[in-house]
Short mmCIF file of C-alpha atoms and ligand atoms in Angstrom, two decimals:
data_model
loop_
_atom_site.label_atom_id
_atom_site.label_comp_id
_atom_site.label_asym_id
_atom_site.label_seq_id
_atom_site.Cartn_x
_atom_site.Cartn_y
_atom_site.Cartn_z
CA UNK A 4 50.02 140.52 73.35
CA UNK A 5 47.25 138.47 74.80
CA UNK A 6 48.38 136.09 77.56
CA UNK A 7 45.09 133.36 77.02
CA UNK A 8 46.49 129.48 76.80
CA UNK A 9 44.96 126.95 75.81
CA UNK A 10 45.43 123.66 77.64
CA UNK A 11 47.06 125.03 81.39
CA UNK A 12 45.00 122.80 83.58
CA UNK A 13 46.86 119.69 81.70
CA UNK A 14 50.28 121.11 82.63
CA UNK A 15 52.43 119.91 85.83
CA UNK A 16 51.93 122.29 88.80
CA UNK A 17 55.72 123.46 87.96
CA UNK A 18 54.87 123.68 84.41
CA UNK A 19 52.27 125.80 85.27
CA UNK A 20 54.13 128.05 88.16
CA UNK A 21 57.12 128.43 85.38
CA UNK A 22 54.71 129.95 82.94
CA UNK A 23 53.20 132.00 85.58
CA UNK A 24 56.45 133.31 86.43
CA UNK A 25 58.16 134.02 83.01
CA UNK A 26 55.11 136.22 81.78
CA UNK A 27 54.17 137.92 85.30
CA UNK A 28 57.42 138.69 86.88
CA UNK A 29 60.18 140.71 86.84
CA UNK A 30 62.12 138.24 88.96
CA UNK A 31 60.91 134.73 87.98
CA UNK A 32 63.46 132.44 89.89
CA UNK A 33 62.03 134.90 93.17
CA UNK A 34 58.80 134.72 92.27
CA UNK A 35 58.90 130.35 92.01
CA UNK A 36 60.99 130.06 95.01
CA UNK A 37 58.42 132.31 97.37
CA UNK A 38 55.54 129.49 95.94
CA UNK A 39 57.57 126.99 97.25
CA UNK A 40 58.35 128.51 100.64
CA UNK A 41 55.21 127.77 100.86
CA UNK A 42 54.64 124.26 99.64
CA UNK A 43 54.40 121.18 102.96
CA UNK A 44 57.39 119.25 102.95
CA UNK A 45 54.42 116.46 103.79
CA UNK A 46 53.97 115.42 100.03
CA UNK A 47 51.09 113.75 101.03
CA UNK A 48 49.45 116.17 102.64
CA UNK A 49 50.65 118.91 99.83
CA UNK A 50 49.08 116.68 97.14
CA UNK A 51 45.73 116.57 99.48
CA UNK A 52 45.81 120.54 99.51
CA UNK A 53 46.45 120.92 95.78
CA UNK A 54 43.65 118.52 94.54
CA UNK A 55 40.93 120.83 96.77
CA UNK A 56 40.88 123.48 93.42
CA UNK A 57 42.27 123.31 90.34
CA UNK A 58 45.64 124.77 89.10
CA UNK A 59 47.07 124.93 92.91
CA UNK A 60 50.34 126.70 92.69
CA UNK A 61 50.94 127.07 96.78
CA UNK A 62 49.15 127.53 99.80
CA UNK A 63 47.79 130.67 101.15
CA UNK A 64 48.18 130.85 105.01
CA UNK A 65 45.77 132.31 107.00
CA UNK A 66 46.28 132.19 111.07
CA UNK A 67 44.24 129.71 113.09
CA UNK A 68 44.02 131.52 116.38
CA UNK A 69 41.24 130.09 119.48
CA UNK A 70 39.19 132.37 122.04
CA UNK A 71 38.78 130.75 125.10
CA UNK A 72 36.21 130.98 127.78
CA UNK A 73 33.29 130.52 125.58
CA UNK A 74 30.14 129.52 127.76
CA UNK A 75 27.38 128.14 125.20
CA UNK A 76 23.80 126.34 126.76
CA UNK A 77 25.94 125.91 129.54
CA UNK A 78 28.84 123.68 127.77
CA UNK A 79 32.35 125.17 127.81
CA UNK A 80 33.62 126.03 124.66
CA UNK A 81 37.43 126.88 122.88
CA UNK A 82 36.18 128.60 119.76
CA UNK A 83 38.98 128.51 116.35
CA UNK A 84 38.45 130.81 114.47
CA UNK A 85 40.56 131.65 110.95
CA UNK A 86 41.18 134.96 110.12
CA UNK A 87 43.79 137.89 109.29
CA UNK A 88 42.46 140.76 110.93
CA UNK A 89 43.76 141.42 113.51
CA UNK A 90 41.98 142.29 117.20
CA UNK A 91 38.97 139.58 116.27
CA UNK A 92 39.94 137.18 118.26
CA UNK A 93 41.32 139.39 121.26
CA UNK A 94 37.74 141.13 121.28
CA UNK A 95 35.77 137.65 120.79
CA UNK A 96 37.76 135.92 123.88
CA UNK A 97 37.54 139.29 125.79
CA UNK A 98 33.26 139.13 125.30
CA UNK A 99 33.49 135.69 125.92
CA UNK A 100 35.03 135.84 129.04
CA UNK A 101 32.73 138.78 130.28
CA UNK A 102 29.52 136.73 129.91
CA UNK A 103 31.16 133.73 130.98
CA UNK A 104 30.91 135.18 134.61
CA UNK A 105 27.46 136.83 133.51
CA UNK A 106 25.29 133.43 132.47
CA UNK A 107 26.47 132.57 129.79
CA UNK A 108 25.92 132.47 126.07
CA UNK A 109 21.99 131.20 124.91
CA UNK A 110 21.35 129.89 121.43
CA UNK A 111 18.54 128.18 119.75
CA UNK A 112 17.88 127.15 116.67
CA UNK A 113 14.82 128.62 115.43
CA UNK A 114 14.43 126.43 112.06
CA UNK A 115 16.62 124.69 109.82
CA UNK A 116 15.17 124.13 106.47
CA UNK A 117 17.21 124.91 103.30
CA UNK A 118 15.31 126.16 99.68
CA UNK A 119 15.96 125.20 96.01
CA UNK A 120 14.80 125.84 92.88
CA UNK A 121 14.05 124.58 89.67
CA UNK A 122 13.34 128.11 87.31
CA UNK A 123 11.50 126.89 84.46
CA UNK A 124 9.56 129.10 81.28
CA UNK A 125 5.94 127.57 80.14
CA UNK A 126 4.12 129.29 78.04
CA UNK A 127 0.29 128.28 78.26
CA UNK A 128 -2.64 128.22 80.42
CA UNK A 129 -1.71 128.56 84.05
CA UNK A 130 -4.50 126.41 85.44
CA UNK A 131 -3.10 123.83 82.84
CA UNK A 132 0.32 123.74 84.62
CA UNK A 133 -1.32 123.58 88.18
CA UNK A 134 -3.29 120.64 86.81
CA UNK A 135 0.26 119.13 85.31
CA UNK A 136 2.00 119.77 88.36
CA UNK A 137 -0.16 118.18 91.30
CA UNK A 138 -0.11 115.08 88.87
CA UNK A 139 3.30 115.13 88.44
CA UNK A 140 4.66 116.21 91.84
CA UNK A 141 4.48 112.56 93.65
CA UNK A 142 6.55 111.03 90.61
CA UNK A 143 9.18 114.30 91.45
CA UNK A 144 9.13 112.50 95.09
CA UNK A 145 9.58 109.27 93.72
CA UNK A 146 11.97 109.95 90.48
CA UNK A 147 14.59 111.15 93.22
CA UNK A 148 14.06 108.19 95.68
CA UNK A 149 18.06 106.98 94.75
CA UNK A 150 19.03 110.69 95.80
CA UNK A 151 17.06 111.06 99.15
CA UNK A 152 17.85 107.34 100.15
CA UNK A 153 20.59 108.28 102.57
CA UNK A 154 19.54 111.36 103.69
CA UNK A 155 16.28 109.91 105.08
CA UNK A 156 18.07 107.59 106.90
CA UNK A 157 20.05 110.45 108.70
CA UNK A 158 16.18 112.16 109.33
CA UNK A 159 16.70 114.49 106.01
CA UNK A 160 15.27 114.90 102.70
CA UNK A 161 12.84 116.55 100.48
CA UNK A 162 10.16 118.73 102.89
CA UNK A 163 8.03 120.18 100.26
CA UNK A 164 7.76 121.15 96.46
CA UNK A 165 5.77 124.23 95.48
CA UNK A 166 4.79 125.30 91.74
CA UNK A 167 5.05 129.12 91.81
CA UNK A 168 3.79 131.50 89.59
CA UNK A 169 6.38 134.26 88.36
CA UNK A 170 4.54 135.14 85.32
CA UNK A 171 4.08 139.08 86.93
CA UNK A 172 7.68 139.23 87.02
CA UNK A 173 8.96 138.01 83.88
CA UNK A 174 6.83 136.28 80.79
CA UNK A 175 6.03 132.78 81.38
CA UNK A 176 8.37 132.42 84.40
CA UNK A 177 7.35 129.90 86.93
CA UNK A 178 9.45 127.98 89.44
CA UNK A 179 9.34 124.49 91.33
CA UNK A 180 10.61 125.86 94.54
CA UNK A 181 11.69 123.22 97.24
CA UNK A 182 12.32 122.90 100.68
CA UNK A 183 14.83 120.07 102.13
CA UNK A 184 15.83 119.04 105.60
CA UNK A 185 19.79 118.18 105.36
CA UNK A 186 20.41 117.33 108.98
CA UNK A 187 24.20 117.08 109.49
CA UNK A 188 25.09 118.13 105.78
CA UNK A 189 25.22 121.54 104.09
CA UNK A 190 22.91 120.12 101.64
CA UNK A 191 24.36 121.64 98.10
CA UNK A 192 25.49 118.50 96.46
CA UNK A 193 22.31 116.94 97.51
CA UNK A 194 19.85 120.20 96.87
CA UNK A 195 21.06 119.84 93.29
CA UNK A 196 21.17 116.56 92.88
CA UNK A 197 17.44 116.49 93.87
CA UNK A 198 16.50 119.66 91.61
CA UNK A 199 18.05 118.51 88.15
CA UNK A 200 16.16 115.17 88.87
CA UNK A 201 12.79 117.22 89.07
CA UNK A 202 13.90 119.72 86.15
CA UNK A 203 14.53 116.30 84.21
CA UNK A 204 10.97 115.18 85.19
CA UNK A 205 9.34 117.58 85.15
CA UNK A 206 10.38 118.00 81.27
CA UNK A 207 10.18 114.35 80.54
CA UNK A 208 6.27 114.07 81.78
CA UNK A 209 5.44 117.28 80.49
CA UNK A 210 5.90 115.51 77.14
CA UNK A 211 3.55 113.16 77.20
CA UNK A 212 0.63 115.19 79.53
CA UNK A 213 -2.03 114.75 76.96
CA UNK A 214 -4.00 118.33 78.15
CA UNK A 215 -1.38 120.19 77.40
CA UNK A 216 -1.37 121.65 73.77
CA UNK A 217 1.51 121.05 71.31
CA UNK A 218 3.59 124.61 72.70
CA UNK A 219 2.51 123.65 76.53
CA UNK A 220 4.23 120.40 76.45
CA UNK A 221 8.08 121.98 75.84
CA UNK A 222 8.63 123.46 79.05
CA UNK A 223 12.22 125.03 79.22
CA UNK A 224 14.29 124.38 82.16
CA UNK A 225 16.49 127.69 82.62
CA UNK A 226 18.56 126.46 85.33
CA UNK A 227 18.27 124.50 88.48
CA UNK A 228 19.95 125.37 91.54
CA UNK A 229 19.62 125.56 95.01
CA UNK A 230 19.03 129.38 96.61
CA UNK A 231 21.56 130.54 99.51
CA UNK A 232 18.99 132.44 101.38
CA UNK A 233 17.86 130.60 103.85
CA UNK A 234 15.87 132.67 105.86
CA UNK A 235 13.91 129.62 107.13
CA UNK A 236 17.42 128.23 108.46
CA UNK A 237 17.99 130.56 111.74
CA UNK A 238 19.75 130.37 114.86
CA UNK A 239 19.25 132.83 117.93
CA UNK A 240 22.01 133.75 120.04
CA UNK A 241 21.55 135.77 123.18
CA UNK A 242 23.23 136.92 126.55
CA UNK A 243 21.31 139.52 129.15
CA UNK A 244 22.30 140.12 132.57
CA UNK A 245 20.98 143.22 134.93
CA UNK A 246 22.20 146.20 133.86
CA UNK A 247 23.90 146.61 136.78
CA UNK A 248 26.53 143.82 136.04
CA UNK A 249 27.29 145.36 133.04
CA UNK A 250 29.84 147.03 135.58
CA UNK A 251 33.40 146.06 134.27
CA UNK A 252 34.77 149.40 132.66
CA UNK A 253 35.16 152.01 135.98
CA UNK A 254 34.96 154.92 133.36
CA UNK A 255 31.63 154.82 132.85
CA UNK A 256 28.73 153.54 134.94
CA UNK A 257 26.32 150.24 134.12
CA UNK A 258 23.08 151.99 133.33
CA UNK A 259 24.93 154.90 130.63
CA UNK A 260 27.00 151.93 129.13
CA UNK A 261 23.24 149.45 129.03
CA UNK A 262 21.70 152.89 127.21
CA UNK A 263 24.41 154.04 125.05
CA UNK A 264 24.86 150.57 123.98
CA UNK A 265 21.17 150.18 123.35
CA UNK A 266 20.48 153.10 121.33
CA UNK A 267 24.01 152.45 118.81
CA UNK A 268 21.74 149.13 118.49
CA UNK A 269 19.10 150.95 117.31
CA UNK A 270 21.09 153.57 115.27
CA UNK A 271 22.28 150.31 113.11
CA UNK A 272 18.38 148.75 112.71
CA UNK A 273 17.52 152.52 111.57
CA UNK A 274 20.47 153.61 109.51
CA UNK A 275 21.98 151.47 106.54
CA UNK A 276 25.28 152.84 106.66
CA UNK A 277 26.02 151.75 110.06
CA UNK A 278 24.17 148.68 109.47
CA UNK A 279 26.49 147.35 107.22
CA UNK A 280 29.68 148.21 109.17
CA UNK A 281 28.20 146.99 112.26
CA UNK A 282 26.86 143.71 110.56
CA UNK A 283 30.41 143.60 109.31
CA UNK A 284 31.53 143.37 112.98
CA UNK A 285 29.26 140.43 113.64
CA UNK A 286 30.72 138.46 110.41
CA UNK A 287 34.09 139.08 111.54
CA UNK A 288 33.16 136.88 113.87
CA UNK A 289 31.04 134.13 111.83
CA UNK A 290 33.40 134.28 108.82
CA UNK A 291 36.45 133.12 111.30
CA UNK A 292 34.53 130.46 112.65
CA UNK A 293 32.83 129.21 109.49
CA UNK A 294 36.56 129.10 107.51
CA UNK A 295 37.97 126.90 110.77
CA UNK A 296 35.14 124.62 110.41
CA UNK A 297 35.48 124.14 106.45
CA UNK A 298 32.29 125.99 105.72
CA UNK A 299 31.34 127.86 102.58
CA UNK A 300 31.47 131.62 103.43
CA UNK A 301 30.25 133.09 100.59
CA UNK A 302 27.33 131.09 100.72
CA UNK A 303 26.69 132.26 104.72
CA UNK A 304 28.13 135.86 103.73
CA UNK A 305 25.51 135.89 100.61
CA UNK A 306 22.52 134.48 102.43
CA UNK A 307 23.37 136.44 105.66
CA UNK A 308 23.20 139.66 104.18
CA UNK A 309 20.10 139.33 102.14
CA UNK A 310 18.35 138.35 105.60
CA UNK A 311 19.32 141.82 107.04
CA UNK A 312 17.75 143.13 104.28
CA UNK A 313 14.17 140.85 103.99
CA UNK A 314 12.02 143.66 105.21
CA UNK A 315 13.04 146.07 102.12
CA UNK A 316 16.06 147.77 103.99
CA UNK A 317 19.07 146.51 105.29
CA UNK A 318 19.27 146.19 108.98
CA UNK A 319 21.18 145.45 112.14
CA UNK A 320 21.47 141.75 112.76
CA UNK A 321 21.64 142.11 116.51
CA UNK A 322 19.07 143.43 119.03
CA UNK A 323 19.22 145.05 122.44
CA UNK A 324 16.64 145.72 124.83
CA UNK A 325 16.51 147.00 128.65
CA UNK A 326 13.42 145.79 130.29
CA UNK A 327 12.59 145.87 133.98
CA UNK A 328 16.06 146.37 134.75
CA UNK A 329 17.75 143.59 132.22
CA UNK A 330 19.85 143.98 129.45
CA UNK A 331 19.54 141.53 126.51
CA UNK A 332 21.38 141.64 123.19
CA UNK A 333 20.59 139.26 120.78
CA UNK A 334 21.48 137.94 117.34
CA UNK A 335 19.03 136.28 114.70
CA UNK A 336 21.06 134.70 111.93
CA UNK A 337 20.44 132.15 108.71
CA UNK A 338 23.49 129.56 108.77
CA UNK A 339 23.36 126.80 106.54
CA UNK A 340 26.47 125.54 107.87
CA UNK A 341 27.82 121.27 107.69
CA UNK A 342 29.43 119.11 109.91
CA UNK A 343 29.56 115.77 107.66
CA UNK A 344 30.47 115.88 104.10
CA UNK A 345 32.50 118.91 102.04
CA UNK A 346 35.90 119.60 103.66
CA UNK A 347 35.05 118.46 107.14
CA UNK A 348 36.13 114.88 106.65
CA UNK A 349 39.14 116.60 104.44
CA UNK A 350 41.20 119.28 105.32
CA UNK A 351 43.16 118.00 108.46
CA UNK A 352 42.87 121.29 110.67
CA UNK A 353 39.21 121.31 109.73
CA UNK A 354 39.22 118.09 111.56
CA UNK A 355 41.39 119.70 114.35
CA UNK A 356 38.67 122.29 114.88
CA UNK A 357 35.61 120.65 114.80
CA UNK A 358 36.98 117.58 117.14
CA UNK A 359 38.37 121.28 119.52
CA UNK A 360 34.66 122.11 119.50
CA UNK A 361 33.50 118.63 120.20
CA UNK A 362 32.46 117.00 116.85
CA UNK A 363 28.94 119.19 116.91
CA UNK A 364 26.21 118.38 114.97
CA UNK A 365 25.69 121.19 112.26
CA UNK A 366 23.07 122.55 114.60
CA UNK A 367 25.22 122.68 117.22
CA UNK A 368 27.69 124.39 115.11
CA UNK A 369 24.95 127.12 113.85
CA UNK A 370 24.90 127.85 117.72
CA UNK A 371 28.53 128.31 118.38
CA UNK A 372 28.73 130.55 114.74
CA UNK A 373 26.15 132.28 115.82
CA UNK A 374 27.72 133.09 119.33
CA UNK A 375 31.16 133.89 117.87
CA UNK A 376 29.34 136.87 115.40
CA UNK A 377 27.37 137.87 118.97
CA UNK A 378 30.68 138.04 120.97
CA UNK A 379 32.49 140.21 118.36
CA UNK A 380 29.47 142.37 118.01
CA UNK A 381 29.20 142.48 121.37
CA UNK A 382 33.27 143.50 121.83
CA UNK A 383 32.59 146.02 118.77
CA UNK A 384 29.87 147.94 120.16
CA UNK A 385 31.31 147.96 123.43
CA UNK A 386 34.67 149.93 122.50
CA UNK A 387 32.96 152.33 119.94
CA UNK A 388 30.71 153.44 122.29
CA UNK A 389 33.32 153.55 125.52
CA UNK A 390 36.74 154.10 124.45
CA UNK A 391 36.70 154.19 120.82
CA UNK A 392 37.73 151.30 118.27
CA UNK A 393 40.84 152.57 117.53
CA UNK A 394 42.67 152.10 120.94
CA UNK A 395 42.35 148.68 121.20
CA UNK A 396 42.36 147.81 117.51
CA UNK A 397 45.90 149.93 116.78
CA UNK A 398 47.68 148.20 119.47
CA UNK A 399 47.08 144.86 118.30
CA UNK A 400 47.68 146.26 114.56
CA UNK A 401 51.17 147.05 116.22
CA UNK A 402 52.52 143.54 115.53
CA UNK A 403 51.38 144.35 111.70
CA UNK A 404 53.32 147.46 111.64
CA UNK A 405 56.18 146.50 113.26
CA UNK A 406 56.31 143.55 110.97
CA UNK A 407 55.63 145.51 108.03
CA UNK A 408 58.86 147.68 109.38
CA UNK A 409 61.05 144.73 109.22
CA UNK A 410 61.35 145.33 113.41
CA UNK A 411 63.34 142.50 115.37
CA UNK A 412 62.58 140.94 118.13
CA UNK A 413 63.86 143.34 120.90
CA UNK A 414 62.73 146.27 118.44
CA UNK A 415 59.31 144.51 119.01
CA UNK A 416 59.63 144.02 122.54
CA UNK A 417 60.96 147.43 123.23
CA UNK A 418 58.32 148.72 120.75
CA UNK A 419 55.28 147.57 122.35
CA UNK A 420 56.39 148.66 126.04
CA UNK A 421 56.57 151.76 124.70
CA UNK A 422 52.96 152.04 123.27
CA UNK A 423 51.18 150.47 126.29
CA UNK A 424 50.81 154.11 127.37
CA UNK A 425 51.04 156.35 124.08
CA UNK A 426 48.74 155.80 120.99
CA UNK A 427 49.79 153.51 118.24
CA UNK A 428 49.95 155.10 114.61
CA UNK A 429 51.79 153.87 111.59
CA UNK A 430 53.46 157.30 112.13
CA UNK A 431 54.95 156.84 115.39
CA UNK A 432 55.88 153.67 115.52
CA UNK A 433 58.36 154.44 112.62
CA UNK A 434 59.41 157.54 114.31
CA UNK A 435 60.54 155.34 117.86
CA UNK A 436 62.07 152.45 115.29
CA UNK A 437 63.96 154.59 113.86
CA UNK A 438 64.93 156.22 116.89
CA UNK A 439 65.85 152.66 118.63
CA UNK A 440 67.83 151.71 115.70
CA UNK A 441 70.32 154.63 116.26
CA UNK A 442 70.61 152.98 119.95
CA UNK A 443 71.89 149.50 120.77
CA UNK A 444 68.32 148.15 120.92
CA UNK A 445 69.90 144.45 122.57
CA UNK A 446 70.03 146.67 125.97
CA UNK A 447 66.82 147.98 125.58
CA UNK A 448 64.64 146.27 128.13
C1 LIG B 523 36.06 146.15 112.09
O1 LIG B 523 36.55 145.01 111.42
C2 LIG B 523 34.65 145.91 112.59
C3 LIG B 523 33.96 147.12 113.22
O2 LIG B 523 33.96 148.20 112.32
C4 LIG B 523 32.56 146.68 113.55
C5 LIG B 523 31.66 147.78 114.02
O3 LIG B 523 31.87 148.97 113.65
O4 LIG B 523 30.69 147.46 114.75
C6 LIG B 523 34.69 147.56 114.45
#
């Protein structure tokens, strides 16, 4: 029998978890009492949490760990960074630290201008619609002077507006496509804000343009919304040293690490399959650091991705070069990330993080994002092309494992001395449990 209901939102959060849990689960009173484990006893602060979405049952914890050491323009930097997975934030402090000693992090922003668009069907003479829209575009300006008001102020607003002809693509497609400057702000309330205002105009005058023919003057607005590629929104981060400082791991010497390193660069800008993985490795990064800061991920993770892939094949985000003796790596990456509005003046650890990293502008923030994906790239690269990811990675899955094992504490203890020297598999980490627990594992040291 179908489960739909009609009116849920208007039910009581318990109303709504007791409904969940008579038709879901086998053990209902279990199932309500594990949502509540994980309620705040901080009703206030609970209440703030459940009005972010709708039909909040619980929370969902994710860990807030920092990597230290972070060296950015010169400025010291504790980066937070929220995430699950584990060895992320072991790999991004360990990076950090290594170029810390090495100069240092670079980043500059290359642009930050943010696109929308208003996607619109005419159907009549082209040169007409030109005509209509070079009349009409300084009353778009004006129409949405209420809108841009405040964003001016803050050195923001509307950049540009462009009539574009789409008409090879689909029948009588054209666009008003936009370009806005939202200085501290993400920019989506506004970006849409400003595009139904012009979608609104744009129909209204379009009405009344007396060249236009009877047909010409009922444009149809098919939606209006702003785009979350932002290729014109980049940030550059960089570190480069001589290769020979590049001299930390004894196993292998400066100038094989610089070209092995180098050419599994190159093997990612060539070959899609380990573009994506090791783009992956770089977002591991972002993703942590945009979730601390109360960014929108998908957005960055959407837009992100399609810029790897602007030139007609996806691609490596991250460069690396040896010239006359110096190794660079960099990172080009569109962030349209915010520092004022959204969740940032909301969610109380988003607070926490952003005053950790200083209260940064949203250009700042681009740079330290953009750092924090170079850093884990960086760590990434490093161990699949020295000792493999798997070493490092398994041992801090350990804690997972053992956890996942039900281990106690001197099982854990005992545990991990053990695998310092022998590899860590799911395998063998149940085989020495289950040996300890035949032993009195209190004595084990
Ligand atoms: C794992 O989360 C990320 C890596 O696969 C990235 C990479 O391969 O470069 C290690």
């Amino acid at each position: 029998m179908s489960k739909a209901i009609s009116g849920f939102s208007k039910l009581t959060k318990e109303q709504k978890i007791a409904w969940l849990a008579d038709n879901y689960f086998q053990n209902p009173d279990e199932a309500t009492s594990l949502l509540k484990q994980y309620w705040n006893d901080d009703a206030p602060l609970q209440k703030l949490h459940d009005e972010f979405i709708e039909n909040t049952i619980t929370n969902f914890y994710l860990p807030l760990g920092i990597a230290p050491s972070f060296t950015i323009n010169g400025k010291d930097y504790t980066i937070p960074m929220a995430i699950e997975e584990s060895s992320v934030i072991a790999a991004a402090s360990k990076a950090a630290k290594f170029w810390s000693t090495r100069g240092g992090f670079k980043a500059t922003i290359l642009n930050t201008e943010k696109i929308g668009q208003v996607h619109f069907k005419y159907e009549g003479d082209a040169q007409k619609l030109t005509q209509f829209f070079e009349t009409v575009k300084p009353k778009l300006f004006s129409d949405t002077e209420d809108i841009t008001k405040n964003m001016q102020k803050r050195g923001g607003g509307i950049l540009d507006i462009t009539l574009r002809d789409k008409t090879a693509l689909i029948d009588g497609y054209y666009q008003l496509h936009a370009t806005f400057e939202t200085v501290d702000s993400m920019g989506a309330n506004f970006i849409n804000s400003c595009l139904e205002q012009f979608s609104k105009t744009l129909r209204q005058e379009a009405l009344t343009y007396a060249p236009f023919t009877e047909e010409e003057k009922h444009i149809q607005v098919i939606m209006s919304i702003l785009s979350n590629y932002v290729p014109n929104c980049v940030v550059r981060a960089e570190v480069s040293c001589p290769v020979e400082d590049l001299n930390e791991d004894k196993n292998i010497k400066p100038e094989e690490f610089a070209q092995k390193f180098v050419t599994a660069i190159n093997i990612a800008e060539v070959e899609p399959f380990r573009a994506v993985t090791h783009n992956k490795g770089i977002m591991n990064g972002i993703d942590a650091v945009v979730v601390a800061t109360g960014n929108d991920f998908r957005a960055v993770e959407a837009g992100v991705h399609a810029y790897a892939a602007k030139d007609g094949q996806y691609t490596s985000l991250s460069h690396a070069k040896i010239e006359n003796g110096i190794f660079t790596f960099w990172l080009d990456v569109p962030l349209a990330l915010g520092t004022v509005g959204g969740l940032t003046t909301l969610h109380p650890l988003v607070k926490f993080c952003l005053e950790m990293l200083g209260n940064p502008s949203a250009k700042e923030l681009m740079q330290i994002v953009a750092v924090a994906g170079l850093a884990q790239n960086f760590g990434a690269v490093r161990s699949l092309t020295t000792t493999g990811i798997q070493q490092g990675h398994m041992k801090m899955h350990l804690m997972n494992i053992l956890n996942q094992l039900g281990a106690n504490d001197n099982e854990k203890k005992a545990t991990i001395k053990h695998f310092e020297k022998h590899t860590v598999s799911h395998a063998a980490v149940a085989e020495l449990l289950e040996g300890l627990r035949k032993t009195d594992t209190t004595t084990i040291e």
